[in-house]
C-alpha cells in the first residue's frame, strides 16, 4: 500500500515522464517548456493542475490568438485526451504548440517548402487575412489575384479548400493554407 505522499511522488514522476515524451515528440526544449509552465501556472489560479476552456480562451485572447469559437472547440476537444473538459499541463502544451508554430514548422518541412516560398506565402496570407490569422474562400481568391497567377477552377479550389479545412470552420489558418497552396500553386515543386 502507498501512502498519500508516496502516491503524489509517483504521480509527479509520471507527469515528468509525460512531459519528457511531449518534449521529444514536439521537439520542444526545456526553455520552451519553462515558458509554457509559467503561462500555465499564471492562469491556474486555484493550483488544480488543470485549465478550463474558459481559462484557455482568456489566455489565448491575451496573447493575441483569436480562433473562432468553432475552431477553438475543435482544437480544445482534440487535445483534451482524457475528455475531462479541462486540460492538464501536457495537454495544454500540446494545444499551444499546435497553435504556436510547431505544427507550422512540421508542415513546412513535410511540404518541402523553401524559405523563399514560405516568406512569399506568408506575405500573401497576411495581406489576404487582414491580420486575423485566417482566410476564407474569398481570401484564397485574393491570394491568387495578388500572386498574379492563373486561377484554379472554382471546383478545384473549393474541393482543395474543404479538404484542407481540418476543423470545417470555413476558414484556413496558415498551416491549412500552406497545404492548399502546395496543391494549387503550379509553381510549387
Short mmCIF file of C-alpha atoms in Angstrom, two decimals:
data_model
loop_
_atom_site.label_atom_id
_atom_site.label_comp_id
_atom_site.label_asym_id
_atom_site.label_seq_id
_atom_site.Cartn_x
_atom_site.Cartn_y
_atom_site.Cartn_z
CA UNK A 1 0.00 0.00 0.00
CA UNK A 2 1.12 3.52 -0.82
CA UNK A 3 0.76 6.47 1.48
CA UNK A 4 -0.76 9.62 0.04
CA UNK A 5 2.67 11.30 -0.12
CA UNK A 6 4.15 8.28 -1.92
CA UNK A 7 1.23 8.40 -4.34
CA UNK A 8 1.86 12.09 -5.04
CA UNK A 9 5.55 11.35 -5.63
CA UNK A 10 4.63 8.61 -8.10
CA UNK A 11 2.22 10.95 -9.91
CA UNK A 12 4.95 13.57 -10.15
CA UNK A 13 7.30 11.04 -11.78
CA UNK A 14 4.58 10.01 -14.23
CA UNK A 15 3.86 13.63 -15.14
CA UNK A 16 7.55 14.38 -15.69
CA UNK A 17 7.70 11.29 -17.93
CA UNK A 18 4.75 12.61 -19.95
CA UNK A 19 6.46 15.99 -20.19
CA UNK A 20 9.69 14.37 -21.40
CA UNK A 21 7.82 12.36 -24.06
CA UNK A 22 5.98 15.53 -25.13
CA UNK A 23 9.27 17.44 -25.39
CA UNK A 24 10.69 14.70 -27.58
CA UNK A 25 7.57 14.30 -29.73
CA UNK A 26 7.13 18.02 -30.37
CA UNK A 27 10.86 18.78 -30.40
CA UNK A 28 10.43 21.28 -27.56
CA UNK A 29 13.37 22.45 -25.49
CA UNK A 30 13.43 22.99 -21.74
CA UNK A 31 13.32 26.76 -22.20
CA UNK A 32 10.02 26.50 -24.11
CA UNK A 33 8.61 24.06 -21.54
CA UNK A 34 9.52 26.50 -18.76
CA UNK A 35 7.83 29.33 -20.68
CA UNK A 36 4.65 27.25 -21.09
CA UNK A 37 4.80 26.21 -17.42
CA UNK A 38 4.92 29.86 -16.35
CA UNK A 39 1.95 30.75 -18.53
CA UNK A 40 0.01 27.69 -17.36
CA UNK A 41 0.63 28.48 -13.69
CA UNK A 42 -0.35 32.12 -14.20
CA UNK A 43 -3.82 31.05 -15.37
CA UNK A 44 -4.15 28.07 -12.99
CA UNK A 45 -5.14 30.39 -10.15
CA UNK A 46 -6.58 27.62 -7.96
CA UNK A 47 -3.49 25.41 -8.50
CA UNK A 48 -5.57 22.44 -9.63
CA UNK A 49 -3.10 21.49 -12.35
CA UNK A 50 -5.88 21.93 -14.92
CA UNK A 51 -7.16 24.79 -17.07
CA UNK A 52 -10.76 25.05 -18.18
CA UNK A 53 -11.77 26.03 -21.69
CA UNK A 54 -12.73 29.48 -20.34
CA UNK A 55 -9.27 29.97 -18.82
CA UNK A 56 -7.54 28.84 -22.01
CA UNK A 57 -9.73 31.06 -24.18
CA UNK A 58 -8.85 34.05 -21.95
CA UNK A 59 -5.17 33.10 -22.13
CA UNK A 60 -5.28 32.86 -25.92
CA UNK A 61 -7.03 36.21 -26.24
CA UNK A 62 -4.43 37.87 -24.00
CA UNK A 63 -1.69 36.58 -26.33
CA UNK A 64 -3.49 37.75 -29.46
CA UNK A 65 -4.65 34.29 -30.52
CA UNK A 66 -8.29 34.62 -31.52
CA UNK A 67 -9.58 31.47 -33.17
CA UNK A 68 -13.27 31.31 -33.98
CA UNK A 69 -15.43 29.57 -31.38
CA UNK A 70 -15.81 26.59 -33.70
CA UNK A 71 -12.05 26.35 -34.22
CA UNK A 72 -11.40 26.69 -30.50
CA UNK A 73 -13.91 23.99 -29.56
CA UNK A 74 -12.43 21.65 -32.18
CA UNK A 75 -8.83 22.21 -31.03
CA UNK A 76 -9.73 22.01 -27.33
CA UNK A 77 -11.57 18.69 -27.80
CA UNK A 78 -8.72 17.35 -29.94
CA UNK A 79 -6.20 18.00 -27.13
CA UNK A 80 -8.43 17.04 -24.17
CA UNK A 81 -7.19 13.46 -24.39
CA UNK A 82 -8.96 12.26 -21.25
CA UNK A 83 -12.25 14.03 -22.04
CA UNK A 84 -12.25 15.82 -18.68
CA UNK A 85 -13.32 19.19 -20.08
CA UNK A 86 -10.07 20.68 -18.77
CA UNK A 87 -6.50 20.46 -19.98
CA UNK A 88 -3.62 19.37 -17.78
CA UNK A 89 -0.18 20.83 -18.45
CA UNK A 90 0.85 18.25 -21.08
CA UNK A 91 -2.46 18.63 -22.96
CA UNK A 92 -2.12 22.42 -22.71
CA UNK A 93 1.41 22.43 -24.16
CA UNK A 94 0.28 20.15 -26.96
CA UNK A 95 -2.56 22.55 -27.78
CA UNK A 96 -0.40 25.66 -27.61
CA UNK A 97 2.41 24.14 -29.68
CA UNK A 98 -0.08 23.25 -32.37
CA UNK A 99 -1.16 26.88 -32.39
CA UNK A 100 2.22 28.48 -31.69
CA UNK A 101 4.17 27.19 -34.63
CA UNK A 102 5.34 23.64 -34.04
CA UNK A 103 2.71 22.39 -36.45
CA UNK A 104 3.70 25.10 -38.87
CA UNK A 105 7.36 24.08 -38.95
CA UNK A 106 6.48 20.40 -39.34
CA UNK A 107 4.15 21.26 -42.24
CA UNK A 108 6.80 23.40 -43.93
CA UNK A 109 9.26 20.52 -43.70
CA UNK A 110 6.70 17.92 -44.82
CA UNK A 111 5.72 20.02 -47.85
CA UNK A 112 9.39 20.65 -48.65
CA UNK A 113 8.87 24.40 -48.97
CA UNK A 114 11.87 26.64 -49.48
CA UNK A 115 12.35 29.62 -47.13
CA UNK A 116 11.53 31.94 -50.05
CA UNK A 117 8.26 30.14 -50.73
CA UNK A 118 7.30 30.32 -47.05
CA UNK A 119 8.02 34.05 -46.92
CA UNK A 120 6.05 34.68 -50.11
CA UNK A 121 3.12 32.52 -48.98
CA UNK A 122 3.11 34.20 -45.56
CA UNK A 123 3.11 37.69 -47.06
CA UNK A 124 0.16 36.87 -49.31
CA UNK A 125 -1.64 35.16 -46.42
CA UNK A 126 -1.13 38.12 -44.07
CA UNK A 127 -2.40 40.53 -46.71
CA UNK A 128 -5.47 38.43 -47.53
CA UNK A 129 -6.29 37.68 -43.88
CA UNK A 130 -6.01 41.37 -42.93
CA UNK A 131 -4.22 40.34 -39.75
CA UNK A 132 -6.94 37.98 -38.50
CA UNK A 133 -4.81 34.86 -38.92
CA UNK A 134 -7.45 33.16 -41.09
CA UNK A 135 -8.68 33.32 -44.66
CA UNK A 136 -11.90 32.13 -46.21
CA UNK A 137 -12.71 31.27 -49.85
CA UNK A 138 -12.68 34.95 -50.83
CA UNK A 139 -9.29 35.38 -49.16
CA UNK A 140 -7.89 32.47 -51.12
CA UNK A 141 -9.12 34.01 -54.37
CA UNK A 142 -7.48 37.28 -53.27
CA UNK A 143 -4.17 35.44 -52.73
CA UNK A 144 -4.18 34.07 -56.28
CA UNK A 145 -5.03 37.50 -57.68
CA UNK A 146 -2.18 39.10 -55.70
CA UNK A 147 0.20 36.37 -56.89
CA UNK A 148 -0.73 37.21 -60.47
CA UNK A 149 -1.07 33.56 -61.34
CA UNK A 150 -3.71 31.63 -63.17
CA UNK A 151 -6.69 30.91 -61.00
CA UNK A 152 -7.55 27.24 -60.36
CA UNK A 153 -11.08 26.30 -61.31
CA UNK A 154 -13.74 27.16 -58.75
CA UNK A 155 -14.49 23.45 -58.33
CA UNK A 156 -10.82 22.59 -57.78
CA UNK A 157 -10.32 25.49 -55.36
CA UNK A 158 -13.45 24.62 -53.34
CA UNK A 159 -12.56 20.92 -53.14
CA UNK A 160 -8.97 21.65 -52.07
CA UNK A 161 -10.10 24.30 -49.58
CA UNK A 162 -12.62 21.94 -47.97
CA UNK A 163 -10.13 19.08 -47.90
CA UNK A 164 -7.56 21.25 -46.11
CA UNK A 165 -10.03 22.91 -43.71
CA UNK A 166 -9.37 20.37 -40.95
CA UNK A 167 -11.87 21.79 -38.45
CA UNK A 168 -14.57 22.55 -41.08
CA UNK A 169 -14.69 26.16 -39.91
CA UNK A 170 -14.88 27.67 -43.40
CA UNK A 171 -11.57 29.39 -42.68
CA UNK A 172 -7.96 28.34 -43.15
CA UNK A 173 -5.21 29.03 -40.65
CA UNK A 174 -1.68 29.41 -42.03
CA UNK A 175 -0.86 25.69 -41.85
CA UNK A 176 -4.07 24.71 -43.65
CA UNK A 177 -3.40 27.45 -46.22
CA UNK A 178 0.10 26.07 -46.90
CA UNK A 179 -1.45 22.70 -47.68
CA UNK A 180 -3.85 24.36 -50.14
CA UNK A 181 -1.04 26.26 -51.81
CA UNK A 182 1.05 23.11 -52.13
CA UNK A 183 -1.80 21.52 -54.07
CA UNK A 184 -2.95 24.51 -56.12
CA UNK A 185 0.14 26.60 -56.85
CA UNK A 186 1.50 25.34 -60.19
CA UNK A 187 4.96 26.65 -59.38
CA UNK A 188 5.25 24.65 -56.15
CA UNK A 189 7.76 21.89 -56.69
#
